Short mmCIF file of C-alpha atoms in Angstrom, two decimals:
data_model
loop_
_atom_site.label_atom_id
_atom_site.label_comp_id
_atom_site.label_asym_id
_atom_site.label_seq_id
_atom_site.Cartn_x
_atom_site.Cartn_y
_atom_site.Cartn_z
CA MET A 7 -110.22 10.83 -175.63
CA ALA A 8 -107.56 8.31 -174.69
CA GLU A 9 -104.09 8.32 -177.05
CA GLN A 10 -104.87 4.72 -178.14
CA GLU A 11 -108.31 5.60 -179.23
CA ARG A 12 -107.51 8.43 -181.46
CA THR A 13 -104.68 6.24 -183.16
CA GLN A 14 -107.21 4.05 -184.79
CA TYR A 15 -108.98 7.22 -186.37
CA LYS A 16 -105.46 7.94 -188.28
CA LEU A 17 -105.54 7.70 -192.18
CA HIS A 18 -103.38 4.55 -192.74
CA VAL A 19 -104.21 2.35 -195.73
CA GLY A 20 -102.14 -0.48 -195.29
CA LYS A 21 -100.67 -3.26 -198.15
CA ILE A 22 -102.78 -5.47 -199.81
CA GLU A 23 -101.95 -9.19 -199.90
CA GLU A 24 -103.88 -10.03 -203.24
CA GLY A 25 -105.41 -7.26 -205.45
CA PHE A 26 -104.56 -4.48 -207.33
CA VAL A 27 -103.67 -0.98 -207.28
CA ILE A 28 -104.70 1.76 -209.63
CA ASP A 29 -102.20 4.39 -209.01
CA HIS A 30 -101.39 7.97 -210.76
CA ILE A 31 -104.85 8.71 -211.16
CA GLN A 32 -105.48 12.59 -211.98
CA PRO A 33 -106.41 14.34 -208.69
CA GLY A 34 -110.09 14.25 -208.52
CA ASN A 35 -110.79 11.60 -210.89
CA GLY A 36 -110.76 8.84 -208.54
CA MET A 37 -114.34 8.66 -207.50
CA LYS A 38 -115.28 8.80 -211.17
CA ILE A 39 -113.06 5.49 -211.79
CA TYR A 40 -114.50 3.86 -208.78
CA ARG A 41 -118.06 4.08 -210.29
CA ASP A 42 -117.17 3.83 -213.98
CA LEU A 43 -115.40 0.60 -213.28
CA GLY A 44 -118.18 -0.65 -211.09
CA LEU A 45 -116.07 -1.01 -207.93
CA ASP A 46 -118.88 0.30 -206.13
CA LYS A 47 -120.55 -3.35 -206.71
CA LEU A 48 -117.78 -5.24 -205.37
CA ASP A 49 -118.08 -6.89 -201.97
CA CYS A 50 -114.26 -6.97 -201.06
CA ALA A 51 -112.16 -4.07 -199.43
CA VAL A 52 -111.95 -0.80 -201.63
CA ALA A 53 -109.77 2.01 -200.52
CA ILE A 54 -110.09 5.47 -202.62
CA ILE A 55 -107.22 8.04 -201.75
CA THR A 56 -107.67 11.24 -203.07
CA ASN A 57 -105.04 14.08 -203.27
CA ALA A 58 -102.16 11.84 -202.28
CA ILE A 59 -98.88 13.57 -202.67
CA SER A 60 -96.97 12.25 -205.86
CA MET A 61 -93.47 12.90 -206.88
CA LYS A 62 -94.52 12.62 -210.45
CA MET A 63 -97.74 14.22 -210.28
CA GLY A 64 -97.80 16.85 -207.60
CA ARG A 65 -100.93 15.33 -206.37
CA LYS A 66 -102.90 11.91 -207.37
CA ASP A 67 -105.68 9.71 -206.54
CA MET A 68 -105.19 6.14 -206.00
CA ILE A 69 -107.74 3.09 -205.58
CA LYS A 70 -106.66 -0.25 -203.54
CA VAL A 71 -108.95 -3.42 -204.32
CA GLU A 72 -108.59 -6.27 -202.38
CA THR A 73 -109.59 -8.89 -205.13
CA PRO A 74 -107.81 -10.45 -208.29
CA LEU A 75 -107.82 -8.17 -211.25
CA ARG A 76 -110.26 -9.36 -213.91
CA LYS A 77 -108.73 -8.94 -217.36
CA TYR A 78 -111.40 -7.04 -219.03
CA ASP A 79 -110.92 -3.88 -216.45
CA LEU A 80 -107.36 -3.14 -217.88
CA ASP A 81 -107.93 -1.27 -221.04
CA ILE A 82 -110.90 0.45 -219.95
CA ILE A 83 -108.83 2.06 -217.43
CA ALA A 84 -106.44 3.18 -219.92
CA PHE A 85 -109.50 5.36 -221.44
CA LEU A 86 -110.61 6.52 -218.14
CA ASP A 87 -107.57 8.20 -217.42
CA HIS A 88 -104.73 8.25 -219.21
CA SER A 89 -101.86 8.74 -216.83
CA ALA A 90 -103.16 6.11 -214.47
CA THR A 91 -101.13 2.77 -213.96
CA VAL A 92 -102.32 -0.66 -212.82
CA ASP A 93 -99.92 -2.71 -210.05
CA ILE A 94 -100.90 -6.13 -209.70
CA ILE A 95 -100.31 -7.40 -206.13
CA GLN A 96 -99.92 -11.30 -205.00
CA ASN A 97 -98.37 -12.21 -201.52
CA GLY A 98 -98.10 -8.39 -200.93
CA GLU A 99 -95.81 -7.90 -203.77
CA ILE A 100 -96.37 -5.96 -207.01
CA ILE A 101 -96.05 -9.25 -209.69
CA GLU A 102 -96.89 -6.87 -212.74
CA ARG A 103 -97.30 -3.54 -214.02
CA PRO A 104 -99.41 -4.37 -217.12
CA ARG A 105 -98.99 -2.20 -220.56
CA MET A 106 -102.46 -0.10 -220.64
CA GLU A 107 -103.73 0.09 -224.18
CA LEU A 108 -106.87 1.76 -225.22
CA PRO A 109 -109.77 -0.71 -225.63
CA LYS A 110 -110.97 -1.34 -229.42
CA GLU A 111 -114.47 -0.88 -228.01
CA ILE A 112 -116.16 0.47 -224.96
CA LYS A 113 -119.44 -1.01 -223.63
CA ASN A 114 -122.09 0.67 -221.46
CA VAL A 115 -119.27 3.24 -219.68
CA ILE A 116 -119.99 6.53 -221.65
CA SER A 117 -123.41 7.19 -223.39
CA CYS A 118 -123.91 8.92 -226.54
CA LYS A 119 -124.61 12.89 -226.18
CA ASN A 120 -126.09 12.92 -229.69
CA PRO A 121 -130.03 13.66 -229.29
CA ARG A 122 -130.67 12.49 -232.99
CA CYS A 123 -128.85 8.81 -232.01
CA ILE A 124 -131.06 5.99 -231.88
CA THR A 125 -129.81 5.08 -228.45
CA SER A 126 -131.56 8.34 -227.44
CA THR A 127 -134.87 6.64 -227.98
CA GLU A 128 -134.42 2.76 -227.64
CA ARG A 129 -132.92 2.71 -224.37
CA GLU A 130 -132.62 -1.02 -224.11
CA LEU A 131 -129.59 -0.96 -226.80
CA ASP A 132 -126.27 -1.00 -225.31
CA GLN A 133 -123.94 2.31 -225.60
CA ILE A 134 -121.11 1.18 -227.54
CA PHE A 135 -118.19 3.27 -228.43
CA VAL A 136 -115.34 2.28 -231.18
CA LEU A 137 -111.84 3.31 -231.08
CA THR A 138 -111.47 5.03 -234.73
CA ASP A 139 -108.23 6.62 -234.11
CA PRO A 140 -105.79 5.15 -231.74
CA LYS A 141 -103.52 8.05 -232.17
CA SER A 142 -105.84 10.75 -230.97
CA GLY A 143 -107.85 8.19 -228.85
CA THR A 144 -111.03 8.98 -230.93
CA TYR A 145 -113.72 7.00 -229.82
CA ARG A 146 -117.10 6.96 -231.75
CA CYS A 147 -120.75 6.12 -231.10
CA ARG A 148 -121.03 2.81 -232.99
CA TYR A 149 -124.44 3.63 -234.17
CA CYS A 150 -124.37 7.40 -235.17
CA GLU A 151 -120.75 7.78 -235.31
CA THR A 152 -120.63 10.76 -233.30
CA LYS A 153 -117.23 11.58 -231.62
CA TRP A 154 -116.87 10.85 -227.83
CA SER A 155 -116.09 14.02 -225.87
CA ASP A 156 -116.06 14.33 -222.08
CA ASN A 157 -117.24 18.16 -222.45
CA MET B 23 -125.84 -11.87 -240.64
CA ALA B 24 -127.08 -11.22 -244.23
CA ARG B 25 -125.07 -8.74 -246.31
CA CYS B 26 -126.39 -5.24 -245.20
CA ILE B 27 -125.55 -1.67 -246.64
CA MET B 28 -125.24 1.20 -244.19
CA SER B 29 -122.90 3.59 -245.75
CA PRO B 30 -121.86 3.83 -249.44
CA LEU B 31 -118.28 2.88 -248.35
CA ASP B 32 -119.73 -0.62 -247.55
CA ILE B 33 -119.35 -1.10 -251.08
CA THR B 34 -115.85 -1.28 -252.36
CA VAL B 35 -114.78 0.26 -256.04
CA GLU B 36 -114.72 -3.18 -257.55
CA GLU B 37 -118.05 -4.10 -256.41
CA LEU B 38 -119.48 -0.37 -257.45
CA GLU B 39 -118.16 -0.88 -260.83
CA SER B 40 -119.95 -4.23 -261.03
CA LEU B 41 -123.36 -2.76 -259.61
CA MET B 42 -123.34 0.17 -262.10
CA ASP B 43 -122.24 -2.53 -264.95
CA THR B 44 -125.46 -4.36 -264.13
CA ALA B 45 -127.60 -0.97 -263.86
CA MET B 46 -126.25 -0.36 -267.28
CA ASP B 47 -127.39 -3.74 -268.63
CA ILE B 48 -130.86 -3.36 -267.19
CA MET B 49 -131.42 -0.21 -268.54
CA GLY B 50 -130.57 -1.63 -272.04
CA ASN B 51 -132.30 -5.30 -271.58
CA PRO B 52 -135.15 -4.83 -269.16
CA ASP B 53 -137.03 -7.83 -270.36
CA LYS B 54 -133.84 -9.86 -269.14
CA TYR B 55 -134.49 -8.60 -265.58
CA ALA B 56 -138.02 -8.31 -265.43
CA HIS B 57 -138.47 -11.75 -263.74
CA ALA B 58 -135.47 -12.06 -261.80
CA CYS B 59 -137.16 -11.24 -258.13
CA GLU B 60 -140.16 -13.14 -259.00
CA GLY B 61 -141.58 -14.85 -255.30
CA LYS B 62 -139.46 -12.38 -253.64
CA ILE B 63 -140.49 -9.51 -251.38
CA LEU B 64 -139.14 -6.07 -250.49
CA ALA B 65 -140.15 -4.76 -247.12
CA THR B 66 -139.91 -0.63 -247.19
CA LEU B 67 -140.05 0.38 -243.56
CA PHE B 68 -140.04 3.97 -243.73
CA TYR B 69 -140.53 5.51 -240.18
CA GLU B 70 -140.41 8.78 -241.61
CA PRO B 71 -141.98 9.86 -245.03
CA SER B 72 -139.99 9.97 -248.10
CA THR B 73 -141.77 9.77 -251.04
CA ARG B 74 -139.37 9.33 -253.80
CA THR B 75 -136.75 7.24 -251.88
CA ARG B 76 -139.65 4.61 -250.78
CA LEU B 77 -141.11 4.69 -254.73
CA SER B 78 -137.66 4.47 -256.27
CA PHE B 79 -137.24 1.21 -254.17
CA GLU B 80 -140.51 -0.25 -255.08
CA ALA B 81 -140.27 0.53 -258.54
CA ALA B 82 -137.19 -1.19 -258.52
CA MET B 83 -138.24 -4.38 -256.90
CA LEU B 84 -141.23 -4.31 -259.26
CA LYS B 85 -139.54 -3.95 -262.44
CA LEU B 86 -137.52 -7.15 -261.12
CA GLY B 87 -140.93 -9.02 -260.95
CA GLY B 88 -140.85 -8.95 -257.11
CA LYS B 89 -143.48 -7.43 -254.88
CA THR B 90 -143.03 -5.03 -251.88
CA LEU B 91 -145.06 -4.66 -248.60
CA GLY B 92 -144.13 -2.02 -245.76
CA PHE B 93 -145.46 1.10 -244.05
CA HIS B 94 -144.54 4.69 -245.02
CA SER B 95 -144.62 6.39 -241.68
CA ALA B 96 -144.18 5.77 -238.18
CA ASP B 97 -147.91 6.31 -237.44
CA SER B 98 -148.72 3.37 -239.19
CA SER B 99 -146.23 1.13 -237.66
CA SER B 100 -145.82 -0.73 -234.52
CA ALA B 101 -143.58 1.73 -233.35
CA THR B 102 -146.45 3.94 -232.11
CA LYS B 103 -147.12 0.80 -229.54
CA GLY B 104 -143.60 1.24 -228.48
CA GLU B 105 -141.82 -1.56 -230.45
CA THR B 106 -138.38 -1.47 -231.00
CA VAL B 107 -136.70 -1.25 -234.03
CA ALA B 108 -134.84 -4.50 -233.34
CA ASP B 109 -138.07 -6.30 -232.67
CA THR B 110 -139.80 -4.74 -235.98
CA ILE B 111 -137.00 -6.54 -238.22
CA ARG B 112 -137.00 -9.58 -236.51
CA VAL B 113 -140.72 -9.94 -237.37
CA MET B 114 -140.16 -8.85 -240.77
CA SER B 115 -137.48 -10.85 -241.48
CA GLN B 116 -139.95 -13.73 -241.35
CA PHE B 117 -142.27 -12.07 -244.11
CA ALA B 118 -139.86 -10.41 -246.54
CA ASP B 119 -136.56 -11.23 -248.17
CA ILE B 120 -134.93 -8.09 -248.14
CA CYS B 121 -135.89 -4.92 -246.29
CA ALA B 122 -135.03 -0.94 -247.00
CA MET B 123 -135.39 1.32 -243.98
CA ARG B 124 -135.69 4.98 -243.36
CA HIS B 125 -135.66 6.23 -239.68
CA PRO B 126 -135.34 9.68 -238.55
CA LYS B 127 -132.80 8.44 -235.76
CA GLU B 128 -129.06 7.97 -236.50
CA GLY B 129 -127.77 4.70 -236.26
CA ALA B 130 -131.43 3.15 -236.56
CA ALA B 131 -130.70 0.72 -239.76
CA LEU B 132 -127.52 -0.50 -238.24
CA VAL B 133 -129.70 -1.59 -234.91
CA ALA B 134 -131.69 -3.61 -237.53
CA ALA B 135 -128.86 -4.82 -239.54
CA GLU B 136 -127.29 -6.21 -236.35
CA LYS B 137 -130.99 -8.24 -235.56
CA SER B 138 -131.97 -8.92 -239.16
CA GLY B 139 -132.06 -12.34 -240.58
CA ILE B 140 -132.44 -10.73 -244.29
CA PRO B 141 -130.18 -7.86 -245.98
CA VAL B 142 -130.95 -4.43 -244.92
CA ILE B 143 -130.69 -1.09 -247.14
CA ASN B 144 -130.24 1.85 -244.99
CA ALA B 145 -132.53 4.16 -247.27
CA GLY B 146 -131.53 6.94 -244.87
CA ASP B 147 -130.81 7.12 -241.19
CA GLY B 148 -131.46 11.11 -239.75
CA GLY B 149 -128.76 12.99 -241.14
CA HIS B 150 -125.95 10.27 -240.71
CA GLN B 151 -126.07 8.23 -244.19
CA HIS B 152 -128.29 7.49 -247.05
CA PRO B 153 -125.93 5.07 -249.23
CA THR B 154 -128.46 4.59 -252.15
CA GLN B 155 -128.11 8.22 -252.73
CA THR B 156 -124.65 8.37 -253.14
CA LEU B 157 -125.10 5.24 -255.31
CA THR B 158 -127.53 7.14 -257.64
CA ASP B 159 -124.99 10.25 -257.81
CA LEU B 160 -121.91 7.83 -258.64
CA MET B 161 -124.32 6.22 -261.24
CA THR B 162 -125.51 9.10 -263.01
CA ILE B 163 -121.98 10.45 -263.06
CA LYS B 164 -120.65 7.42 -264.74
CA ALA B 165 -123.50 6.82 -266.91
CA LEU B 166 -123.09 10.51 -268.40
CA LYS B 167 -119.38 11.07 -267.95
CA GLY B 168 -117.72 7.78 -268.58
CA ASN B 169 -115.65 7.67 -265.53
CA PHE B 170 -114.72 9.38 -262.46
CA GLU B 171 -111.07 10.16 -262.75
CA ASN B 172 -109.88 13.80 -263.51
CA LEU B 173 -113.15 15.46 -263.03
CA THR B 174 -113.61 18.74 -261.10
CA VAL B 175 -116.63 18.61 -259.12
CA GLY B 176 -118.35 21.69 -257.63
CA MET B 177 -120.64 21.44 -254.83
CA CYS B 178 -122.81 24.01 -253.96
CA GLY B 179 -125.41 25.49 -251.15
CA ASP B 180 -125.27 23.58 -247.57
CA LEU B 181 -122.13 21.70 -247.43
CA LYS B 182 -122.03 21.60 -243.48
CA PHE B 183 -125.32 19.99 -242.82
CA GLY B 184 -125.88 17.89 -246.21
CA ARG B 185 -125.04 14.36 -245.53
CA THR B 186 -125.22 13.64 -249.27
CA VAL B 187 -122.48 15.75 -249.92
CA HIS B 188 -120.33 14.18 -247.35
CA SER B 189 -121.11 10.53 -248.67
CA LEU B 190 -120.27 11.78 -252.30
CA ILE B 191 -117.13 13.45 -251.51
CA LYS B 192 -116.15 10.28 -249.28
CA ALA B 193 -117.01 8.00 -252.18
CA LEU B 194 -115.26 10.14 -255.03
CA VAL B 195 -112.29 10.62 -253.44
CA ARG B 196 -111.26 6.91 -253.92
CA TYR B 197 -110.98 7.78 -257.76
CA ALA B 198 -107.76 9.25 -259.09
CA ASN B 199 -107.44 12.98 -259.33
CA VAL B 200 -110.70 14.03 -258.67
CA LYS B 201 -110.72 17.99 -257.45
CA PHE B 202 -113.36 19.63 -255.64
CA ILE B 203 -114.71 23.13 -255.46
CA PHE B 204 -116.89 23.85 -252.34
CA ILE B 205 -119.18 26.89 -253.01
CA SER B 206 -121.12 27.79 -250.13
CA PRO B 207 -121.82 30.84 -247.49
CA LYS B 208 -119.34 31.15 -244.54
CA GLU B 209 -121.96 29.40 -242.15
CA LEU B 210 -122.38 26.14 -244.12
CA MET B 211 -118.89 25.35 -245.08
CA ILE B 212 -117.76 21.73 -245.21
CA PRO B 213 -116.91 20.48 -241.75
CA SER B 214 -113.74 19.93 -240.33
CA TYR B 215 -113.38 16.36 -240.38
CA ILE B 216 -114.13 15.98 -244.17
CA ARG B 217 -111.68 19.43 -244.79
CA ASP B 218 -108.95 18.36 -242.67
CA ASP B 219 -109.27 14.52 -241.58
CA LEU B 220 -110.10 13.60 -245.41
CA LEU B 221 -109.13 16.11 -248.02
CA ILE B 222 -105.86 17.59 -246.25
CA GLN B 223 -104.67 14.39 -244.80
CA ASN B 224 -105.18 12.64 -248.34
CA ASN B 225 -103.66 15.17 -250.61
CA ILE B 226 -106.98 15.79 -252.27
CA ALA B 227 -106.79 19.00 -254.33
CA PHE B 228 -109.97 21.21 -253.26
CA ARG B 229 -110.94 25.11 -253.13
CA GLU B 230 -113.35 26.74 -251.12
CA VAL B 231 -115.35 29.69 -252.46
CA THR B 232 -118.48 31.54 -251.95
CA LYS B 233 -119.27 32.87 -255.30
CA LEU B 234 -121.00 30.56 -257.95
CA GLU B 235 -119.94 32.22 -260.85
CA ASP B 236 -116.43 32.61 -260.69
CA VAL B 237 -115.84 28.80 -260.50
CA LEU B 238 -118.73 27.72 -263.22
CA PRO B 239 -116.61 27.58 -266.24
CA SER B 240 -114.27 25.03 -264.79
CA LEU B 241 -116.71 22.63 -263.49
CA ASP B 242 -117.66 19.11 -264.89
CA ILE B 243 -120.02 18.60 -262.69
CA LEU B 244 -122.34 20.81 -260.23
CA TYR B 245 -123.98 19.08 -257.48
CA MET B 246 -126.49 21.57 -255.89
CA THR B 247 -128.08 21.26 -252.64
CA ARG B 248 -131.29 22.87 -250.71
CA VAL B 249 -130.54 24.53 -247.81
CA GLN B 250 -132.70 22.48 -245.40
CA ARG B 251 -135.16 24.30 -242.57
CA GLU B 252 -135.14 21.12 -240.13
CA ARG B 253 -131.13 21.97 -239.75
CA PHE B 254 -131.46 25.30 -238.54
CA PHE B 255 -132.20 26.40 -234.82
CA ASN B 256 -132.56 29.82 -235.59
CA GLU B 257 -135.43 30.56 -238.46
CA GLU B 258 -133.70 33.87 -238.90
CA ASP B 259 -130.47 32.27 -240.33
CA TYR B 260 -132.44 29.89 -242.41
CA VAL B 261 -134.32 32.78 -244.13
CA ARG B 262 -131.02 34.55 -244.82
CA LEU B 263 -129.39 31.61 -246.43
CA LYS B 264 -131.87 29.61 -248.18
CA ASP B 265 -131.98 31.60 -251.54
CA PHE B 266 -127.99 32.54 -250.92
CA TYR B 267 -127.75 30.29 -254.43
CA ILE B 268 -130.09 30.32 -257.24
CA LEU B 269 -128.91 28.66 -260.57
CA ASP B 270 -130.54 30.20 -263.38
CA LYS B 271 -130.22 30.77 -267.27
CA LYS B 272 -127.67 33.94 -266.73
CA LYS B 273 -125.38 31.36 -264.45
CA MET B 274 -125.79 28.44 -266.71
CA ASP B 275 -124.60 30.48 -269.65
CA LEU B 276 -121.27 30.96 -267.88
CA ALA B 277 -120.80 27.25 -267.68
CA SER B 278 -119.12 24.66 -269.83
CA GLN B 279 -121.24 22.63 -272.48
CA HIS B 280 -120.25 19.57 -271.03
CA MET B 281 -121.02 20.42 -267.28
CA LEU B 282 -124.04 18.49 -265.66
CA VAL B 283 -126.04 19.96 -263.08
CA LEU B 284 -126.97 17.20 -260.14
CA HIS B 285 -129.53 17.58 -257.32
CA PRO B 286 -130.79 14.91 -254.75
CA LEU B 287 -134.09 16.65 -254.82
CA PRO B 288 -136.58 17.99 -253.89
CA ARG B 289 -135.13 21.50 -254.96
CA VAL B 290 -136.78 24.37 -253.49
CA ASN B 291 -135.35 28.04 -255.23
CA GLU B 292 -131.81 26.68 -255.64
CA ILE B 293 -132.47 25.79 -259.28
CA SER B 294 -134.52 28.23 -261.22
CA SER B 295 -137.47 25.97 -263.58
CA GLU B 296 -136.21 27.73 -266.43
CA ILE B 297 -133.09 25.78 -266.71
CA ASP B 298 -134.97 22.52 -266.45
CA GLY B 299 -135.01 22.12 -270.16
CA ASP B 300 -131.26 22.47 -270.51
CA PRO B 301 -129.61 19.29 -271.36
CA ARG B 302 -127.16 19.69 -268.87
CA ALA B 303 -129.71 19.75 -266.15
CA VAL B 304 -129.83 16.13 -265.37
CA TYR B 305 -131.52 15.97 -262.07
CA PHE B 306 -134.85 14.21 -263.47
CA GLU B 307 -132.77 11.63 -265.26
CA GLN B 308 -130.72 11.22 -262.00
CA VAL B 309 -133.75 9.89 -260.27
CA ARG B 310 -133.99 7.33 -263.14
CA TYR B 311 -130.44 6.13 -262.65
CA GLY B 312 -131.31 5.83 -259.03
CA MET B 313 -133.98 3.31 -259.81
CA TYR B 314 -131.68 1.07 -261.97
CA ILE B 315 -128.77 1.30 -259.38
CA ARG B 316 -131.35 0.35 -256.66
CA MET B 317 -132.42 -2.66 -258.88
CA ALA B 318 -128.66 -3.82 -259.19
CA LEU B 319 -128.23 -3.56 -255.63
CA ILE B 320 -131.29 -5.62 -254.88
CA LEU B 321 -130.05 -8.36 -257.21
CA LYS B 322 -126.59 -8.48 -255.59
CA LEU B 323 -127.82 -8.60 -251.90
CA LEU B 324 -130.35 -11.37 -252.93
CA ASN B 325 -127.62 -13.25 -254.91
CA VAL B 326 -129.81 -13.32 -257.99
CA ASN B 327 -127.82 -13.95 -261.05
CA VAL B 328 -129.28 -12.95 -264.43
#
């Protein structure tokens, strides 16, 4: 294979002109965030970088998205990954790094695992979790009040 | 959205006082309230059988001059055809003025409340909430003790799964200087979200013991509970724990003459029938107080002033 052709296949994710970068994602968590945020449904360019070298974290995942950031995306990122940060990019430059806060309510991102919850039988119901203790980041199912746990 | 009652804490201390005053007034002057709800209909939507709760609601509405309709098991409702709770309540809202709903799934009453055009009272949603049982317990204590302050309340039996216990604790901590003594086998102690998050965090005095006899003399209230078979995955554990406590005449001799014995009923073996005649055993009176407080709640939610 010619040298020129091989260069085309080098891993190189360039700068984006307008969009956002989710940085400092816990290594291995990038694909999950990609799916949970519904980025797989976008028709713009999305790059997922896993196990990138990070001065701060050792290794990290990153997601670069070439589309303007929608407002509601922000808070849910804080829930999905506590270490993640978001850079908003315009004209190739970072114009904002918004402060991440846990959302008061999470809708249809996670599901209640309590088999006795009404959402387990009435599937058309929205899966809603409410932040009941911001200090500990505790979320409870709106219906049965079962504490959310990732385990 | 109409005012709905999902949990005992949906009712403030002030509202509770007013409800209990109304209930007392109904007890003293039943004729005054006999036609208060004439022309009104209470729907009792019971997706699982609960004879006592349903009949208490129905008796409450009938004594107020209203009428009742509904079903008493999922088999006799459209749920068998796959109708959702949300649709059932939308339909019922066209017929009735107020609804009491019992459902085996936790949160079902809230689903109904969100879609309902009429007030919904949660009459028990699985192991989650049963606010009118707590109102019943509070009403009994208030009627027979006069107030809640400075009481030492013993809770005995299944303190881990017993929702009535958890709700009553949450309601009682709103009053000054209420002390708790929790009597249970190690396997059925109060859960950590009650012990740590509620009692310790709010500096509420409590003790956990396993022997009922040791603490009986110090109690003002003894709240007995049944160990429920359906809460156990293992039949062996249930058999071992179900008769851990049996309140009998010998034990009652250790208690103060002013102690009251409450029980949400039905009882199985945990209270011997030999103490039923003891004036301190008030669990059947408690049922009557339950009806009166439900009458007061129906009046409040229907905005009926007498």
